[in-house]
Amino acid sequence: MGNMYPKIRGDNKVVRIYMDHGATTRPDPEVVNAMLPFFNELFGNASSLHTFGQEAAQALICSRKTVADFLGAEPEEIIFTSGGTESDNLALKGIAYLKKNKGKHIITSVIEHPAILNTCKYLDEIGYRITYVPVDDQGLVDPADVEDAVTDNTILISIMHANNEIGTIQPIKEISAIAHEHGVLVHTDAVQSVGKMPVNMDDLGVDMLSISAHKIYGPKGVGALYVRKGTRLLGLSQGGSHEMKKRAGTENIPGIVGMAKAVELAEQRLEGDTKYLENLRDTMIRKILDSIPESYLNGHPTKRLCNNVHVRFSYVEGESLLMMLDMKGVAVSTGSACSSKSLEPSHVLAALGIIPEKIHGNLRITLGHENTMDEVDYVVENLIDIVKKLRAMSPIAPKD
Amino acid sequence: MYSGKVMDHFSNPRNVGEIEDADGVGEVGNPVCGDMMTIYIKVDNGKLTNIKFKTFDCGAAIATSSMITEMAMGMTIEQALEITRDSVADALDGLPPVKLHCSNLAADGLHAAIEDYLKKKEAGN
């Protein structure tokens, strides 16, 4: 559909507005530049004893320290992985397998990312018991529900730091405190929150935390699992003694170096980016809700990722909205049933208790620091027209 | 993921709207499931002289609704009843497998409108 992008404002410029930063981000040029030498002259295997290997090993050590510092952790607490999904799998299965004789009960929430939900489903199939705590209509987990679910057999609690669809930020600190009172380990999937709010291990109090590089202007295919010192878990891939023997396989040095650079930039930009994005977000939400009748914000008004705008419109369907915006050069996403391979609406929106008729017309707009207020205005203007056009076509929309 | 023809019909749908004095109306789908289509037909001398649609659904469903109105326009009722989900999908140069049910909805909608017309006609006699 590349040839369908419109030209706007007579300046003959092709519009390409990317507002899907919850899906992935454009790698920062500094990240790409940091990676390039490790594809070229610095190609050594970090396990080799010669100079080529030691150059790679040195890069690995520095990168691990950068990521650890960013999280307020120690380097030996960082395990590099292939991304958020692998980190989540390693955390859940690594603890479940190791502690199977202590207990087989895991607590998670109904709105987790599929990397957690489907890992839990798998563990359920092989004999573990999973409790899924509910959320309220703004997507918040109640720590009291987590505490109520704890039993003598509970070995792990995994609740995401911020939701990938609606951006609701969970009370992880309180959940950690509850877990530790009961002697239970806590994991959090922080893939969406890192780089958009402070994420500090001592502050959050979690025992494990998953992050991914490509959500913070880093490369795809690399992430990390933080594992608190003293927390034992079983590695899932057997082989050499890489990554504290928790993750065998030659390290992805270009990816890891890119992730470290992305983390370094995220740290420098955190304060400025957060303020900038909150302003864009709140302006966009206000303009949409003010100018489009029967439009609603999904998620929490304030306990919300600084870049997340998640709205729904009655009488229209999300995939049609998404496609019409795409034809205007704007990239966003939707949790509508029609957009998914399963044709099921998003489990997150269903968990909020939105009635089925109203669940279909939703859009997730996730902003990034490259977006501007002009782009926000362009998207809102087009969205107003598109909703109007689709409602005129909809048999269930009230007539004007 | 969609063919050029699907994108053409989606971005520029033909025959959107309602017919106030329609001879037949077909309503299929369910808003709870996020798919709903209403098709209106005018019949003259056994031929479909006007067809309009309204659809609440994804891009593929809007495109199949638009396509089927274009295909059936001017056809006799018998010919229109022979339009299947496959012929709509083929006319659009195919649909992704997960979206094939959308063409089903369009064919069902048209057939429901024709049945409604035939029922009314019978009652009128």
XYZ file of C-alpha atoms in Angstrom:
525
model
C 0.000 0.000 0.000
C 3.077 2.247 -0.153
C 1.797 4.029 -3.270
C -1.435 4.984 -1.517
C 0.058 7.513 0.875
C -1.505 10.904 0.314
C 0.305 14.112 -0.338
C -0.679 16.937 1.960
C -0.474 20.668 2.285
C 0.726 21.158 -1.260
C 4.363 20.650 -0.305
C 4.456 17.423 -2.304
C 5.578 15.542 0.776
C 4.362 11.993 1.246
C 2.664 11.614 4.607
C 4.003 8.813 6.752
C 2.972 9.313 10.351
C 3.971 6.497 12.644
C 1.847 6.323 15.799
C 2.228 2.642 16.662
C 5.169 2.810 19.068
C 3.551 0.158 21.264
C 4.169 -2.278 18.388
C 7.711 -1.217 17.682
C 9.867 1.893 17.316
C 12.250 3.205 14.697
C 15.786 2.335 15.852
C 17.596 5.539 16.752
C 20.400 6.407 14.277
C 22.816 6.397 17.232
C 21.708 2.835 17.998
C 22.296 1.722 14.419
C 25.722 3.403 14.362
C 26.699 1.739 17.628
C 25.751 -1.656 16.208
C 27.430 -1.422 12.797
C 31.036 -2.176 13.852
C 29.830 -5.370 15.505
C 28.530 -6.653 12.189
C 31.817 -5.718 10.503
C 35.296 -5.595 12.021
C 34.256 -6.511 15.591
C 32.576 -9.800 14.720
C 34.276 -12.019 17.330
C 32.606 -14.597 19.538
C 32.586 -13.300 23.122
C 33.625 -16.761 24.352
C 36.868 -16.766 22.326
C 40.142 -16.064 24.113
C 41.857 -14.203 21.260
C 41.667 -10.481 20.623
C 38.654 -10.762 18.295
C 36.745 -12.593 21.026
C 37.859 -10.236 23.758
C 36.651 -7.202 21.810
C 33.193 -8.776 21.739
C 33.461 -9.830 25.379
C 34.361 -6.278 26.361
C 31.321 -4.919 24.500
C 29.138 -7.479 26.267
C 30.479 -6.470 29.696
C 29.935 -2.761 29.026
C 26.453 -3.330 27.617
C 25.416 -5.441 30.584
C 26.601 -2.723 32.949
C 24.685 -0.034 31.042
C 21.438 -2.010 31.190
C 22.004 -2.894 34.856
C 22.710 0.731 35.814
C 19.577 1.865 34.017
C 17.455 -0.542 36.057
C 19.304 0.117 39.320
C 20.608 -3.447 39.224
C 23.934 -5.296 39.224
C 25.417 -6.574 35.936
C 25.169 -10.218 37.028
C 21.427 -9.722 37.487
C 20.918 -9.115 33.741
C 20.344 -12.027 31.350
C 20.243 -11.015 27.695
C 17.546 -12.773 25.683
C 15.940 -12.538 22.248
C 13.237 -10.174 23.535
C 10.238 -9.755 25.790
C 8.595 -13.064 24.908
C 11.674 -15.116 25.705
C 12.234 -13.158 28.919
C 8.661 -13.884 30.012
C 9.013 -17.581 29.143
C 12.315 -17.835 30.990
C 10.910 -16.141 34.097
C 7.740 -18.211 34.342
C 9.005 -21.617 33.239
C 12.400 -21.130 34.879
C 10.746 -20.645 38.285
C 7.926 -23.138 37.706
C 10.283 -25.979 36.758
C 12.681 -25.251 39.604
C 10.007 -24.952 42.294
C 7.643 -27.698 41.180
C 8.265 -29.617 44.414
C 7.500 -26.562 46.549
C 4.254 -25.709 44.797
C 2.555 -25.486 41.446
C 0.414 -22.383 41.773
C 1.033 -19.180 39.800
C -0.937 -15.918 39.990
C -1.231 -13.601 37.018
C -3.842 -11.193 35.627
C -6.465 -11.458 32.882
C -4.913 -8.617 30.851
C -1.354 -9.909 30.448
C 0.450 -9.996 27.121
C 0.071 -13.314 25.241
C 3.717 -14.075 26.111
C 2.570 -14.473 29.726
C -0.980 -15.754 29.142
C 0.020 -18.490 26.728
C 2.999 -19.519 28.861
C 0.562 -19.843 31.779
C -1.806 -21.824 29.565
C 1.046 -24.166 28.709
C 2.021 -24.552 32.374
C -1.628 -25.248 33.176
C -1.640 -28.015 30.568
C 1.375 -29.701 32.165
C -0.052 -29.693 35.687
C 0.373 -26.233 37.204
C -2.572 -24.245 38.556
C -3.015 -20.656 37.408
C -5.152 -17.945 39.033
C -6.036 -15.005 36.802
C -6.923 -11.958 38.918
C -9.467 -9.591 37.339
C -9.115 -5.872 36.604
C -11.553 -3.019 37.155
C -13.182 -1.100 34.296
C -10.056 1.038 33.902
C -7.770 -1.962 33.726
C -6.340 -1.824 37.255
C -5.438 -4.914 39.265
C -6.445 -4.704 42.933
C -3.512 -5.862 45.096
C -6.070 -7.251 47.561
C -7.241 -9.699 44.879
C -3.658 -10.823 44.441
C -3.269 -11.361 48.188
C -6.551 -13.298 48.346
C -5.308 -15.624 45.625
C -2.089 -16.561 47.454
C -2.021 -20.123 48.812
C 0.670 -22.275 50.419
C 1.397 -23.652 46.968
C 1.913 -20.272 45.282
C 5.413 -20.009 43.822
C 5.171 -16.944 41.591
C 3.123 -13.819 40.908
C 3.476 -12.246 37.462
C 1.631 -8.976 36.815
C 2.583 -6.646 33.974
C 3.957 -3.197 34.830
C 1.939 -1.394 32.160
C -0.584 -2.864 29.763
C 0.402 -3.007 26.106
C -3.064 -2.155 24.793
C -4.676 0.376 27.105
C -1.518 1.555 28.899
C -2.828 1.170 32.466
C 0.028 1.197 34.996
C -0.294 -1.438 37.711
C 0.559 -1.032 41.425
C 3.599 -3.326 41.166
C 5.270 -1.953 44.279
C 2.280 -2.911 46.448
C 1.995 -6.295 44.759
C 5.709 -6.984 45.410
C 5.295 -6.112 49.067
C 2.321 -8.463 49.404
C 4.146 -11.260 47.594
C 7.213 -10.991 49.759
C 5.155 -10.987 52.961
C 3.957 -14.406 51.828
C 7.384 -15.551 50.641
C 6.312 -15.604 46.992
C 8.464 -14.422 44.058
C 7.277 -11.594 41.781
C 7.871 -11.095 38.070
C 6.713 -8.147 35.998
C 6.617 -7.674 32.240
C 7.929 -4.124 31.860
C 8.279 -4.230 28.069
C 5.893 -1.287 27.635
C 6.845 0.798 30.660
C 10.622 0.928 30.275
C 11.668 4.212 28.686
C 8.281 5.778 29.405
C 8.506 5.991 33.198
C 11.147 5.327 35.861
C 11.760 1.588 36.238
C 13.990 0.864 39.209
C 14.450 -2.558 40.734
C 14.732 -1.473 44.347
C 11.750 0.823 44.010
C 9.527 -1.809 42.345
C 10.825 -4.584 44.580
C 10.299 -7.305 41.978
C 12.465 -10.412 41.725
C 12.338 -10.593 37.927
C 11.532 -8.110 35.169
C 11.298 -8.473 31.381
C 12.348 -5.769 28.933
C 12.707 -5.527 25.163
C 14.983 -3.308 23.070
C 12.785 -2.604 20.055
C 10.143 -0.796 22.117
C 12.727 1.813 23.159
C 14.220 2.743 19.769
C 16.565 -0.250 19.863
C 16.872 -3.257 17.550
C 14.465 -6.181 17.287
C 15.499 -9.625 18.484
C 17.078 -8.592 21.776
C 15.795 -8.076 25.292
C 16.706 -8.922 28.849
C 15.418 -10.563 31.976
C 16.450 -9.027 35.271
C 16.813 -11.702 37.948
C 17.464 -10.471 41.496
C 20.648 -11.775 43.081
C 19.884 -14.938 45.039
C 16.816 -15.819 42.952
C 17.423 -19.197 41.361
C 15.735 -20.252 38.160
C 16.246 -23.054 35.683
C 17.662 -22.125 32.289
C 15.488 -23.216 29.377
C 18.121 -23.853 26.724
C 21.027 -26.146 27.448
C 24.440 -25.673 25.851
C 27.431 -23.525 26.700
C 27.753 -21.487 29.878
C 26.595 -18.168 28.435
C 24.492 -15.676 30.438
C 25.210 -17.066 33.907
C 24.277 -20.526 32.539
C 20.687 -19.377 32.209
C 20.594 -18.978 28.438
C 22.975 -21.013 26.306
C 23.924 -19.769 22.854
C 26.452 -17.351 21.369
C 25.493 -13.851 22.405
C 23.866 -11.510 19.875
C 26.571 -8.865 20.322
C 25.308 -6.349 17.701
C 21.819 -6.560 19.208
C 23.069 -6.308 22.784
C 25.265 -3.299 21.925
C 22.253 -1.702 20.223
C 20.088 -2.363 23.248
C 22.670 -0.781 25.550
C 22.773 2.322 23.363
C 18.976 2.476 23.321
C 18.914 2.209 27.116
C 21.551 4.932 27.437
C 19.472 7.249 25.242
C 16.263 6.324 27.075
C 17.869 7.293 30.358
C 18.994 10.679 28.993
C 15.602 11.374 27.422
C 13.282 9.938 30.045
C 12.262 13.139 31.785
C 11.914 15.271 28.653
C 10.199 12.547 26.632
C 7.690 11.788 29.368
C 6.597 15.425 29.688
C 6.514 15.903 25.921
C 4.489 12.752 25.304
C 2.046 13.400 28.148
C 1.220 16.739 26.570
C 0.714 15.204 23.114
C -1.327 12.373 24.633
C -3.627 14.577 26.695
C -4.139 17.026 23.830
C -5.001 14.200 21.463
C -7.397 12.531 23.890
C -9.171 15.833 24.596
C -9.479 16.734 20.903
C -10.847 13.314 19.969
C -13.368 13.135 22.805
C -14.454 16.758 22.265
C -14.937 16.511 18.514
C -16.298 12.989 17.948
C -19.680 12.150 19.530
C -19.927 8.791 21.297
C -16.185 8.406 21.593
C -14.697 7.050 24.809
C -11.292 6.665 26.411
C -10.317 3.110 27.353
C -8.062 2.581 30.356
C -7.177 4.839 33.255
C -7.180 8.640 32.860
C -3.975 9.208 34.859
C -2.363 5.863 35.736
C -1.549 5.581 32.070
C 1.556 5.289 29.895
C 2.657 8.745 28.749
C 2.299 7.783 25.076
C -0.945 5.779 25.063
C -4.206 6.997 23.520
C -6.777 4.192 23.427
C -10.213 5.245 22.254
C -13.346 3.590 21.020
C -16.108 4.843 18.766
C -19.641 3.459 18.711
C -21.158 2.048 15.473
C -17.886 1.574 13.568
C -15.378 -1.213 13.349
C -11.692 -0.887 14.254
C -10.077 -2.497 11.246
C -11.950 -0.162 8.904
C -10.774 2.809 10.999
C -7.209 1.547 10.892
C -7.257 0.980 7.117
C -8.735 4.391 6.373
C -6.117 6.056 8.563
C -3.442 4.015 6.788
C -4.691 5.383 3.472
C -4.085 8.842 4.954
C -0.536 7.806 5.795
C -1.157 7.205 9.505
C -0.111 3.985 11.257
C -2.017 2.929 14.399
C -3.395 -0.366 15.703
C -6.654 -1.844 16.949
C -7.774 -4.646 19.209
C -10.877 -5.265 17.147
C -11.920 -8.827 16.412
C -11.771 -8.335 12.654
C -8.109 -7.393 12.828
C -7.061 -10.527 14.677
C -6.359 -13.905 13.151
C -8.682 -15.537 15.689
C -11.524 -13.058 14.980
C -11.868 -12.690 18.762
C -11.962 -9.191 20.237
C -9.079 -8.180 22.474
C -9.033 -10.045 25.803
C -7.989 -6.788 27.456
C -11.040 -4.828 26.302
C -13.295 -7.765 27.179
C -11.788 -7.767 30.694
C -12.787 -4.098 31.146
C -16.421 -5.156 30.865
C -17.100 -3.171 27.681
C -20.348 -4.513 26.212
C -19.804 -6.616 23.074
C -21.585 -4.183 20.714
C -19.213 -1.405 21.738
C -15.980 -3.392 21.768
C -15.340 -3.378 18.025
C -14.599 0.254 17.201
C -11.374 0.815 19.062
C -8.017 2.297 18.149
C -4.688 2.200 19.943
C -2.544 5.207 19.143
C 0.896 4.990 20.735
C 2.983 8.121 20.375
C 6.737 8.492 20.131
C 9.153 11.367 20.603
C 9.362 11.828 16.842
C 5.656 12.720 16.683
C 4.676 16.386 16.672
C 1.619 18.431 17.633
C 1.051 19.072 13.893
C 0.847 15.330 13.354
C -1.589 14.986 16.255
C -3.795 17.642 14.617
C -3.578 15.934 11.210
C -4.564 12.573 12.694
C -7.471 14.005 14.703
C -8.804 15.940 11.675
C -8.731 12.798 9.550
C -10.174 10.644 12.297
C -13.185 12.968 12.561
C -13.870 12.542 8.809
C -13.273 8.802 8.837
C -15.609 8.112 11.766
C -18.249 10.249 10.053
C -17.800 8.372 6.772
C -17.981 4.936 8.405
C -20.993 5.886 10.516
C -22.803 7.033 7.374
C -22.199 3.533 6.069
C -23.163 1.740 9.296
C -26.633 0.180 9.625
C -26.518 0.497 13.426
C -25.578 4.188 13.666
C -28.429 6.549 14.622
C -29.454 8.790 11.732
C -28.572 12.487 11.949
C -2.959 -8.278 2.751
C -5.869 -7.036 0.599
C -5.954 -6.999 -3.218
C -6.099 -3.745 -5.162
C -9.761 -4.374 -5.963
C -10.631 -4.840 -2.290
C -8.851 -1.585 -1.459
C -10.643 0.166 -4.335
C -14.087 -0.954 -3.171
C -13.215 -0.264 0.481
C -11.949 3.252 -0.123
C -14.605 4.105 -2.688
C -17.611 1.916 -1.908
C -20.417 1.816 -4.502
C -24.138 1.984 -3.695
C -23.907 2.929 -0.020
C -27.197 3.934 1.556
C -30.803 2.913 1.996
C -33.842 2.660 -0.306
C -36.891 4.057 1.460
C -39.504 2.202 -0.629
C -37.407 -0.935 -1.077
C -39.112 -4.042 -2.461
C -36.910 -6.267 -0.317
C -34.601 -5.788 2.687
C -32.023 -8.307 3.889
C -30.445 -7.928 7.290
C -27.673 -10.339 8.288
C -24.992 -10.538 10.974
C -25.007 -9.377 14.547
C -23.628 -6.156 16.031
C -22.485 -8.120 19.093
C -20.066 -9.987 16.847
C -19.046 -6.778 15.126
C -20.542 -7.623 11.745
C -23.842 -6.410 10.416
C -25.090 -5.743 6.914
C -28.350 -4.479 5.501
C -29.098 -4.754 1.775
C -32.021 -2.963 0.067
C -33.321 -3.931 -3.385
C -35.723 -2.492 -5.944
C -37.188 -5.020 -8.380
C -38.799 -4.240 -11.705
C -39.994 -6.905 -14.133
C -38.005 -9.586 -12.279
C -34.798 -7.557 -12.519
C -32.787 -5.813 -9.796
C -32.977 -2.145 -10.786
C -31.456 -0.647 -7.652
C -29.409 -2.022 -4.773
C -28.043 -0.201 -1.708
C -26.170 -1.409 1.350
C -25.090 -0.407 4.825
C -22.355 -2.311 6.612
C -20.833 -2.211 10.101
C -17.733 -4.351 9.784
C -14.131 -4.574 8.656
C -12.634 -3.418 5.376
C -13.192 -6.755 3.662
C -16.904 -6.726 4.525
C -17.357 -3.185 3.208
C -15.582 -4.201 -0.015
C -17.657 -7.374 -0.478
C -20.885 -5.427 0.176
C -19.922 -2.868 -2.432
C -18.819 -5.540 -4.920
C -21.980 -7.608 -4.641
C -24.225 -4.591 -5.268
C -22.239 -3.853 -8.417
C -22.369 -7.495 -9.548
C -26.103 -7.933 -8.968
C -27.273 -4.629 -10.430
C -29.420 -5.324 -13.517
C -29.443 -9.069 -12.957
C -32.640 -11.117 -12.870
C -33.592 -12.476 -9.470
C -32.617 -15.980 -10.587
C -29.176 -14.806 -11.674
C -28.668 -12.852 -8.452
C -29.536 -15.906 -6.362
C -26.702 -17.733 -8.072
C -24.089 -15.283 -6.758
C -22.099 -17.161 -4.120
C -19.505 -16.126 -1.568
C -16.877 -17.551 -3.892
C -17.978 -15.508 -6.870
C -17.841 -12.299 -4.783
C -14.398 -13.178 -3.465
C -13.199 -14.061 -6.980
C -14.529 -10.778 -8.356
C -12.374 -9.001 -5.754
C -9.277 -10.978 -6.830
C -9.523 -13.042 -3.648
C -9.718 -12.396 0.086
C -7.351 -13.456 2.875
C -8.540 -16.875 4.209
C -9.521 -15.387 7.581
C -11.793 -12.886 5.791
C -13.698 -15.331 3.570
C -16.685 -15.250 5.930
C -17.146 -11.566 4.996
C -18.064 -12.551 1.438
C -20.493 -15.037 2.951
C -22.184 -12.184 4.754
C -22.628 -10.221 1.520
C -24.067 -13.176 -0.394
C -26.351 -13.996 2.537
C -27.492 -10.365 2.725
C -28.394 -10.212 -0.955
C -30.199 -13.556 -0.846
C -32.095 -12.467 2.291
C -33.247 -9.285 0.509
C -34.467 -11.326 -2.462
C -36.284 -13.791 -0.184
C -37.905 -10.844 1.595
C -39.057 -9.516 -1.794
C -40.442 -12.908 -2.870
C -42.250 -13.344 0.451
C -43.839 -9.880 0.187
C -44.809 -10.562 -3.402
C -46.472 -13.826 -2.435
C -48.315 -12.151 0.447
C -49.419 -9.397 -1.964
C -50.932 -11.883 -4.394
